[in-house]
mmCIF file of C-alpha atoms and ligand atoms in Angstrom:
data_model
loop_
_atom_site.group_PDB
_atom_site.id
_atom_site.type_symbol
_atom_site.label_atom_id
_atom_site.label_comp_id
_atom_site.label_asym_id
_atom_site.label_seq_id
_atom_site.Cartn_x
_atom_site.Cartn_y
_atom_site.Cartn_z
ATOM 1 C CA UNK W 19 170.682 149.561 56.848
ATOM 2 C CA UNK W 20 169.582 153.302 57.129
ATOM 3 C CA UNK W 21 170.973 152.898 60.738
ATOM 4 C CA UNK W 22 174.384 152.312 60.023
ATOM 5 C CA UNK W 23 175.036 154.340 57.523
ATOM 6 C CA UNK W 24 174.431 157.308 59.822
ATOM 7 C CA UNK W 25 170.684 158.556 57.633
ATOM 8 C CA UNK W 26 168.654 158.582 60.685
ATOM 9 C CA UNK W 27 168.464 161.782 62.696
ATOM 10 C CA UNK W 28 166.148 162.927 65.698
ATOM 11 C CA UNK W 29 164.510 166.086 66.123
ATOM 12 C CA UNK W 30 162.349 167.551 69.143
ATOM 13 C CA UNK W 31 158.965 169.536 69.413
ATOM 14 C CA UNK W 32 158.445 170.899 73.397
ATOM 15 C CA UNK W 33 155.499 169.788 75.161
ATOM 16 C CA UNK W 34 154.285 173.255 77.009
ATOM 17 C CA UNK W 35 152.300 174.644 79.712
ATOM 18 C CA UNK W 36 148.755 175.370 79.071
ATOM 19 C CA UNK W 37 149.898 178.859 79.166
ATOM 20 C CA UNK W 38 151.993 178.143 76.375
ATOM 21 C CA UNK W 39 155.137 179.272 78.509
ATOM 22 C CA UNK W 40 156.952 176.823 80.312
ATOM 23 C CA UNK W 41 158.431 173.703 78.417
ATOM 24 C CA UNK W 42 157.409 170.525 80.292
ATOM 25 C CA UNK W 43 159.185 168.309 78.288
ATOM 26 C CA UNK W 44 160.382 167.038 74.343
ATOM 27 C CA UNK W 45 159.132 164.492 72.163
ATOM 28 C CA UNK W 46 161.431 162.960 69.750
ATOM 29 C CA UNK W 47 160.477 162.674 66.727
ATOM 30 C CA UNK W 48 163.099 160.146 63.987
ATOM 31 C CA UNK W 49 164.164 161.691 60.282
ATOM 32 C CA UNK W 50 165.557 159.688 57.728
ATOM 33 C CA UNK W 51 167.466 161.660 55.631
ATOM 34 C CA UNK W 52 167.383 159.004 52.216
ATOM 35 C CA UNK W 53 170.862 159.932 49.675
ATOM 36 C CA UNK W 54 168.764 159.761 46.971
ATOM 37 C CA UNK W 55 164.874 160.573 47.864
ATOM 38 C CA UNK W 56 165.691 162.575 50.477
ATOM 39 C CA UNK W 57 163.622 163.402 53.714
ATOM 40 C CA UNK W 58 160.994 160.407 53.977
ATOM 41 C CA UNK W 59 158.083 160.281 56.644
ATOM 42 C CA UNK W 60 158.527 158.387 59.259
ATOM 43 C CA UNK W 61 154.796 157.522 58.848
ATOM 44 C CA UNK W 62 155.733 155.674 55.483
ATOM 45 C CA UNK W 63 158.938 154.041 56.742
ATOM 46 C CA UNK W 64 157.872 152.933 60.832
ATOM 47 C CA UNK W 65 154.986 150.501 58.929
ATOM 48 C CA UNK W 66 157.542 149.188 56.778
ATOM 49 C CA UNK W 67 160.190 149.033 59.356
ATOM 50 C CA UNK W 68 157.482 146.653 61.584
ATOM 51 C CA UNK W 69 156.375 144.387 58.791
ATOM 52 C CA UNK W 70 160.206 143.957 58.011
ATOM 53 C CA UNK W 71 160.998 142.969 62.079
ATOM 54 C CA UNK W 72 163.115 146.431 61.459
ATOM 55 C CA UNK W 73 161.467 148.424 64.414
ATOM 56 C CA UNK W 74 163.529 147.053 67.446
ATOM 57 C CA UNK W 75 166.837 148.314 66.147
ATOM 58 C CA UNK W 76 165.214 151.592 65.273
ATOM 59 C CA UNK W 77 163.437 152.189 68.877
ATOM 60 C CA UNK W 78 167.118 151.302 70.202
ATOM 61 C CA UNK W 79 168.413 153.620 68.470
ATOM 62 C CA UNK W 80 166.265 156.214 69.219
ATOM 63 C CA UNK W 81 166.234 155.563 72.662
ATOM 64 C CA UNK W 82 169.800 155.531 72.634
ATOM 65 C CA UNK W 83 170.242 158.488 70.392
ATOM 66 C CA UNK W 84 167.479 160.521 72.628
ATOM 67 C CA UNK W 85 168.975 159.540 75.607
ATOM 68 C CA UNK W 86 172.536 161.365 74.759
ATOM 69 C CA UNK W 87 171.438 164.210 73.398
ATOM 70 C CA UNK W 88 168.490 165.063 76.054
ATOM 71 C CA UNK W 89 170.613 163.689 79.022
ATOM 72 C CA UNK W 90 171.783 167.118 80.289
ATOM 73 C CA UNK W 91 168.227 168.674 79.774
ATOM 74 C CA UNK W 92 167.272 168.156 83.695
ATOM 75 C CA UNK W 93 163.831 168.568 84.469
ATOM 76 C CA UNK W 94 162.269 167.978 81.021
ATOM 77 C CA UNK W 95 160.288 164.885 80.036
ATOM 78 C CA UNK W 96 161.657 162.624 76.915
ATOM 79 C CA UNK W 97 158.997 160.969 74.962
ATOM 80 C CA UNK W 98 159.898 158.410 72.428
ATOM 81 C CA UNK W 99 157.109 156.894 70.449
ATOM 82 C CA UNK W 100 157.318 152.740 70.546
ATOM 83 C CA UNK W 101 155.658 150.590 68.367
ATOM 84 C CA UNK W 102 152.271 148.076 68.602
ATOM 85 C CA UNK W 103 154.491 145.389 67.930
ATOM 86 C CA UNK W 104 157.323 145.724 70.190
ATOM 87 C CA UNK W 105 155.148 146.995 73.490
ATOM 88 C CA UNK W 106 154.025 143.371 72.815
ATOM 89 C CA UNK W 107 157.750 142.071 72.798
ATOM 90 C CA UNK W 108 158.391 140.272 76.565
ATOM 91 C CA UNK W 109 161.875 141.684 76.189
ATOM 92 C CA UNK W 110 160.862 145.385 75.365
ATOM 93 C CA UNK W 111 160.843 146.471 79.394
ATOM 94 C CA UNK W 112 164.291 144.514 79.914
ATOM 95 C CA UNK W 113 165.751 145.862 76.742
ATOM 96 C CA UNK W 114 163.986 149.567 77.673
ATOM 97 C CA UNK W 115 166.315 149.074 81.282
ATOM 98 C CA UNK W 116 169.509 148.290 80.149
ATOM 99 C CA UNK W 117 169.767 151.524 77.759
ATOM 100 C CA UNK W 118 168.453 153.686 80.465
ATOM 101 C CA UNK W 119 171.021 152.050 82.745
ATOM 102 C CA UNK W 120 173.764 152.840 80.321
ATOM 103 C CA UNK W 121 172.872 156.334 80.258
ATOM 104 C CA UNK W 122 172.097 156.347 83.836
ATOM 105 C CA UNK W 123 169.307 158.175 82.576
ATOM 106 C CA UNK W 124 166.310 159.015 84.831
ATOM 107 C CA UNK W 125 163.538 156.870 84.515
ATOM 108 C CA UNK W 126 161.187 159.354 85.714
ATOM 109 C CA UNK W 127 162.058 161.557 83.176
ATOM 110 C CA UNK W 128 161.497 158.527 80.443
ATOM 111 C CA UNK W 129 157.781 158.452 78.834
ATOM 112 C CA UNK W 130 156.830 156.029 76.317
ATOM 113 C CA UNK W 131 154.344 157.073 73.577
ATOM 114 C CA UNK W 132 152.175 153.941 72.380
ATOM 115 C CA UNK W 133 148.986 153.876 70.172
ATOM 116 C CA UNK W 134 146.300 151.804 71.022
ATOM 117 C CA UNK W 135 146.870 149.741 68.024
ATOM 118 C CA UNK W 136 149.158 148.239 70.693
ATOM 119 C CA UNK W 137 146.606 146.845 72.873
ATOM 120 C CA UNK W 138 144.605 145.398 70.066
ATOM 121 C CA UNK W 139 147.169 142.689 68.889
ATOM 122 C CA UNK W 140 148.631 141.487 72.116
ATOM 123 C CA UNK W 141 146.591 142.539 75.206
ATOM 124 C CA UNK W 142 148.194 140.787 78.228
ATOM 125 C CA UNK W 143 151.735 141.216 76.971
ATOM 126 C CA UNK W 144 151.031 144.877 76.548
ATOM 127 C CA UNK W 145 149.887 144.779 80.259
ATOM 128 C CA UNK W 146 152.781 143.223 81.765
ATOM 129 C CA UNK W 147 155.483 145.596 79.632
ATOM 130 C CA UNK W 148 153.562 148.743 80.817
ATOM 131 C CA UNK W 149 153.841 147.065 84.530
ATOM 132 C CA UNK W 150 157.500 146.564 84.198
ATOM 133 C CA UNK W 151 157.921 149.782 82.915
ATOM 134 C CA UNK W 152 156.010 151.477 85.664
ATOM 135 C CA UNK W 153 158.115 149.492 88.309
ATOM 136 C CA UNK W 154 161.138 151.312 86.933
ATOM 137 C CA UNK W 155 159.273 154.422 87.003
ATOM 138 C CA UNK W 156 158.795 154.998 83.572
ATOM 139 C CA UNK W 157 155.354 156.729 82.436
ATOM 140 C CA UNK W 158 153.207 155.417 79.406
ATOM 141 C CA UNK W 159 150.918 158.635 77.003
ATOM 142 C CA UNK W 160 148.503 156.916 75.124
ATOM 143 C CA UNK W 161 149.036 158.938 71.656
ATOM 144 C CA UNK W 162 146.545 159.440 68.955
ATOM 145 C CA UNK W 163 143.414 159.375 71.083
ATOM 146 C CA UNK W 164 140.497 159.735 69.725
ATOM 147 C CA UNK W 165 141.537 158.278 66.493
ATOM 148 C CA UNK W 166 141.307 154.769 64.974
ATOM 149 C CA UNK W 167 140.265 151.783 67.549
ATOM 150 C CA UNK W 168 139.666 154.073 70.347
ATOM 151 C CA UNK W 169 137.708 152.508 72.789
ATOM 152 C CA UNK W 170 136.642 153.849 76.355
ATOM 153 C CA UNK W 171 137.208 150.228 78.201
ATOM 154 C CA UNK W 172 140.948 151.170 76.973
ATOM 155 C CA UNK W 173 141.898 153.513 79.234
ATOM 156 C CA UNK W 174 140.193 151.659 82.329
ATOM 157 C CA UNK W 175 141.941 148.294 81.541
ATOM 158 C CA UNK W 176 145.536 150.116 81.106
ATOM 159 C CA UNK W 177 146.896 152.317 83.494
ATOM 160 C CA UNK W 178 148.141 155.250 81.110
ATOM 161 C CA UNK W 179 149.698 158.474 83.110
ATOM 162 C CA UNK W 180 149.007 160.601 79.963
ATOM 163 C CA UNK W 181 146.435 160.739 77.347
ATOM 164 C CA UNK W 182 147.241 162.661 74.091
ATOM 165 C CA UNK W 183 144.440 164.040 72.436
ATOM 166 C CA UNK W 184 144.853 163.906 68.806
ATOM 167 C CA UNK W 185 145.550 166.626 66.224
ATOM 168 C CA UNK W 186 142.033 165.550 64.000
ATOM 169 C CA UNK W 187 139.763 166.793 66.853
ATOM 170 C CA UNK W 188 142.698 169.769 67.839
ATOM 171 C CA UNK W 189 142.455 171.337 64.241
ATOM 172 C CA UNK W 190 138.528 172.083 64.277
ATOM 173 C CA UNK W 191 138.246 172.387 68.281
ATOM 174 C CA UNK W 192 138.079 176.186 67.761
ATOM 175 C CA UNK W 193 135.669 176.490 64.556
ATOM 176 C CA UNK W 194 133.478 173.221 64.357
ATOM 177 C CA UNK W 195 130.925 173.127 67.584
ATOM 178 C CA UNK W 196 130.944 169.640 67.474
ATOM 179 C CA UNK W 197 134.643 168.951 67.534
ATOM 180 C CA UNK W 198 134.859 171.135 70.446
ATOM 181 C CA UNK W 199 132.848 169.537 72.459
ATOM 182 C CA UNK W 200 134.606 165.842 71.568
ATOM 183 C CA UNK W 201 137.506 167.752 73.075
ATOM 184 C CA UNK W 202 135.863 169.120 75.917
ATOM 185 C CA UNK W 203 134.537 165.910 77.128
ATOM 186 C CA UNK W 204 137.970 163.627 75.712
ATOM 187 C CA UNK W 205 139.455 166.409 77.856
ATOM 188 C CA UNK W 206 136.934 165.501 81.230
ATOM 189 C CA UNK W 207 137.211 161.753 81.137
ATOM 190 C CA UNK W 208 141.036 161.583 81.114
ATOM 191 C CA UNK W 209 141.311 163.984 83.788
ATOM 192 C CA UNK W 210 138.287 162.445 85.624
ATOM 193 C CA UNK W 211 140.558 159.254 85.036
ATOM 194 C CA UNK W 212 143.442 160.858 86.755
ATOM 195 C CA UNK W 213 145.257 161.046 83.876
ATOM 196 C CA UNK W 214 147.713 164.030 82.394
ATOM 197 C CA UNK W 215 145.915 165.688 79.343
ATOM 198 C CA UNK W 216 148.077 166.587 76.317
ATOM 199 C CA UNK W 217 146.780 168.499 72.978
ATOM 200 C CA UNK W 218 148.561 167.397 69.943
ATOM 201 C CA UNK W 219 148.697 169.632 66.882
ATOM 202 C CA UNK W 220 147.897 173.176 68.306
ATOM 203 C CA UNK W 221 148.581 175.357 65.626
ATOM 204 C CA UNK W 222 147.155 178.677 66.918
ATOM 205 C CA UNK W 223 146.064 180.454 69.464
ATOM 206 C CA UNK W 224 142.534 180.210 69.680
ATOM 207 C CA UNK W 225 142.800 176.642 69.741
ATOM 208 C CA UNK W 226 144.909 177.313 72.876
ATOM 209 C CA UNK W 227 143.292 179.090 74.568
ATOM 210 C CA UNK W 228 139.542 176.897 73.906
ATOM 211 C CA UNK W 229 141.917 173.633 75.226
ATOM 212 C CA UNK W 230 143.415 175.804 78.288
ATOM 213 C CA UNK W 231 139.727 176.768 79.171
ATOM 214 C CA UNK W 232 138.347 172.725 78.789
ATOM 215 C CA UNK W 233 141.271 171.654 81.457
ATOM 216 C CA UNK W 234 144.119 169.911 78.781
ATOM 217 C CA UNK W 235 147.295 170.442 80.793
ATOM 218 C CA UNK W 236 150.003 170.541 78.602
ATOM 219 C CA UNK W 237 149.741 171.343 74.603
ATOM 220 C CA UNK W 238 152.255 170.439 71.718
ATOM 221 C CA UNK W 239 152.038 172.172 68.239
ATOM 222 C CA UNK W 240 153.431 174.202 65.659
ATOM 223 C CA UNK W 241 152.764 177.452 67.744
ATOM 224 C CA UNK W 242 154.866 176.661 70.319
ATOM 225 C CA UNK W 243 157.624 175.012 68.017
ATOM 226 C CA UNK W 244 158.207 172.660 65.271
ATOM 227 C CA UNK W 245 160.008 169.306 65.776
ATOM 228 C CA UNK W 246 163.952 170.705 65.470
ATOM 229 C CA UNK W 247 167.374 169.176 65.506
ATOM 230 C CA UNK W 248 168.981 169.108 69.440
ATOM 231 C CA UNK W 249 171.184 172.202 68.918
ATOM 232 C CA UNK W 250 168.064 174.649 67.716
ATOM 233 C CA UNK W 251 166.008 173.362 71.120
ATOM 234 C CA UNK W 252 168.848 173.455 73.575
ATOM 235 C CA UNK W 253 169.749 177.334 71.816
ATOM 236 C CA UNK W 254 166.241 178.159 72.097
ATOM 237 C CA UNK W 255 165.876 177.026 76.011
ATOM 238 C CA UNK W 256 168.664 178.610 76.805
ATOM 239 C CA UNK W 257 167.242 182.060 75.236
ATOM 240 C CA UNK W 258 163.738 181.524 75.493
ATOM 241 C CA UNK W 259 162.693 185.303 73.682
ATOM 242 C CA UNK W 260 163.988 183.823 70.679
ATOM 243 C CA UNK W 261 161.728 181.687 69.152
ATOM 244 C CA UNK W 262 159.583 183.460 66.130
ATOM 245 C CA UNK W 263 156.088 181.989 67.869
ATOM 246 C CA UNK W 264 157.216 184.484 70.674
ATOM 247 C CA UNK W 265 157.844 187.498 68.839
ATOM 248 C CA UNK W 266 155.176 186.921 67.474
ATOM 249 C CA UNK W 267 152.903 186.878 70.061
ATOM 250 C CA UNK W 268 154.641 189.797 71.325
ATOM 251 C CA UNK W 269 153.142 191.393 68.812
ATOM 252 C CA UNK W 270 157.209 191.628 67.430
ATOM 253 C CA UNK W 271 158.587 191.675 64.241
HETATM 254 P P1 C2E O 19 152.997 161.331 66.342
HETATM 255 O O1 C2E O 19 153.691 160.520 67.378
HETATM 256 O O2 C2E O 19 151.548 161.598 66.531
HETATM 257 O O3 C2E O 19 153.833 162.671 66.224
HETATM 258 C C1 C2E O 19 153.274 163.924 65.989
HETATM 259 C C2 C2E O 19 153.382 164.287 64.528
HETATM 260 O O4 C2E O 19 152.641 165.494 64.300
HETATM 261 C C3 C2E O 19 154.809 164.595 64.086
HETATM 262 O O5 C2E O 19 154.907 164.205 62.725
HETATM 263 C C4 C2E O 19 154.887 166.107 64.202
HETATM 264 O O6 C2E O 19 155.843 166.696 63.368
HETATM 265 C C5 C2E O 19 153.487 166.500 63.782
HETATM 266 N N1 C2E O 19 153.046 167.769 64.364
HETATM 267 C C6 C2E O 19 153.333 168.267 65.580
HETATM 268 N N2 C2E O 19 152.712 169.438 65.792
HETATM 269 C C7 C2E O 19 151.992 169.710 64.682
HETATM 270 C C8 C2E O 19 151.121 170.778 64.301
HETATM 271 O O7 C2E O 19 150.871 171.760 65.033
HETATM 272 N N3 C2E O 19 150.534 170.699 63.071
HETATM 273 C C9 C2E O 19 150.779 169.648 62.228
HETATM 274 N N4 C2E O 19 150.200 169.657 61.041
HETATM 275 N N5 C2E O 19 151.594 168.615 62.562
HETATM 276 C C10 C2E O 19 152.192 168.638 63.778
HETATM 277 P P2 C2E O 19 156.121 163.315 62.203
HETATM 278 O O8 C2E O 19 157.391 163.721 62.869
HETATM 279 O O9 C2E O 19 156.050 163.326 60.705
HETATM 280 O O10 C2E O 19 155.763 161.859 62.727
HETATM 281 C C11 C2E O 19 154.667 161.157 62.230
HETATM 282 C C12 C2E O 19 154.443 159.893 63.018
HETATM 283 O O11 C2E O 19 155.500 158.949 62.815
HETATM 284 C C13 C2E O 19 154.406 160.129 64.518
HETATM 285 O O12 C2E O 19 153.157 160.618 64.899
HETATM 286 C C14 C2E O 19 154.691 158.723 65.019
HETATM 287 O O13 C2E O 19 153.525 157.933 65.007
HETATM 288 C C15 C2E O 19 155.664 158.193 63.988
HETATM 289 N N6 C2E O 19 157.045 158.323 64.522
HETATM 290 C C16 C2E O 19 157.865 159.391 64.512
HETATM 291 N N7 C2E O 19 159.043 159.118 65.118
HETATM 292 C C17 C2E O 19 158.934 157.826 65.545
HETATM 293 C C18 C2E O 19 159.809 156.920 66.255
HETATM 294 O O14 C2E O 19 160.933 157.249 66.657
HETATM 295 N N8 C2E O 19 159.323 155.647 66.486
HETATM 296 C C19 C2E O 19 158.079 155.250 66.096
HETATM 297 N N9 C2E O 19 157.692 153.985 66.379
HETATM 298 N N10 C2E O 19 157.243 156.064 65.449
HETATM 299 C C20 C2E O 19 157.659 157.331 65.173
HETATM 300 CA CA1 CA O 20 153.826 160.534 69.538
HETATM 301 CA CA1 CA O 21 150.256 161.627 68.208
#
């Protein structure tokens, strides 16, 4: 498989500040590089990786893969996104502890992305898995809110740490009165909920700025970075002027 013969590859896009200035943490993001057809999306392959009972190897290797190159990074968060079907897997948490025990990663520095897709298909399993994962201090972002089978009685049944407020109401927060105030209140009930508050998608900075005013904690998009191979992030933390969004900003270049 794709695995093995070394076409999978990670890349990272920093979760910021609401300021836009200090990096909180990474989400990792899988590539398959294909010999022939070259880059495909990983939202045309994860699907067919689940149907094909493909997706446990994969999330092992990510988490594996994420784990090595992001172990040095102290301080940051790692998220790695898991699928619906295997946050319904009994095994997932055990599985999940072992490779964090092998890295003698951090758990607290571990957060698990899951879409609520998740919930849908196998409720009480889902439950117990985000228990067990919570017990070894790992934190659970429900991704892609807003979108698809979102439903309030969600986020009251499962005890989420983040909520990720997707890119579809992030694009037209700043131009489309209506969208902005879907933020705005998405925004209010998470943090009413206790919740962290993450913006998906910001791409500029009016959009920052309208999320940093509604209360969203932390913001991921391309104007703080793209998703980027491990040596570009750990170049660009390391010499934090660098990055073009900056320059830019500073009114540079
Ligand atoms: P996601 O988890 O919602 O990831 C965010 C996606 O939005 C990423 O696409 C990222 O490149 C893109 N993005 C980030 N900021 C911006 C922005 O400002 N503007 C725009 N237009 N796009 C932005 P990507 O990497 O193509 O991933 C697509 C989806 O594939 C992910 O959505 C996630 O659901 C899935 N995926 C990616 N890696 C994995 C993985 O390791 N495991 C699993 N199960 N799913 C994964
Ligand atoms: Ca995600
Ligand atoms: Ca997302």
């Amino acid at each position: 498989m794709a695995r093995e013969r070394g076409e999978f590859s990670l890349v990272y896009q920093k979760q910021v500040d609401r300021d836009g200035e200090a990096v909180l943490g990474v989400e990792a993001l899988l590539r398959w590089n294909h010999p022939t057809r070259g880059g495909i999306s990983p939202a045309l392959f994860i699907p067919l990786a689940e149907q094909n009972g493909l997706i446990r190897d994969i999330t092992g290797w990510v988490l594996d893969r994420a784990m090595t190159e992001t172990k040095d990074l102290d301080g940051l968060t790692l998220a790695v996104n898991a699928s619906a079907v295997e946050f319904g897997d009994p095994e997932f948490a055990d599985e999940l502890a072992v490779i964090l025990a092998r890295h003698d990663f951090d758990p607290r520095r571990l957060e698990v992305e899951i879409t609520e897709t998740a919930i849908l298909s196998e409720g009480d399993e889902v439950r117990r898995s985000m228990d067990r994962l919570h017990a070894m201090g790992v934190k659970i972002a429900l991704d892609d809110f807003g979108v698809g089978y979102s439903s309030l009685s969600h986020l009251q049944l499962y005890p989420f740490d983040k909520l990720k407020i997707d890119r579809m109401f992030v694009t037209r927060c700043s131009d489309d009165v209506q969208s902005a105030t879907l933020v705005h209140a998405l925004v209010s009930i998470g943090r009413a909920l206790g919740m962290k508050v993450v913006a998906e998608g910001v791409e500029d900075e009016n959009q920052r700025k309208f999320l940093r005013a509604t209360g969203a904690h932390a913001m991921q998009g391309f104007l703080f970075g793209r998703p980027m191979p491990i040596a570009e992030l750990k170049r660009e933390l390391a010499d934090p002027i660098a990055p073009e969004s900056k320059k830019v900003a500073a009114g540079g270049r």
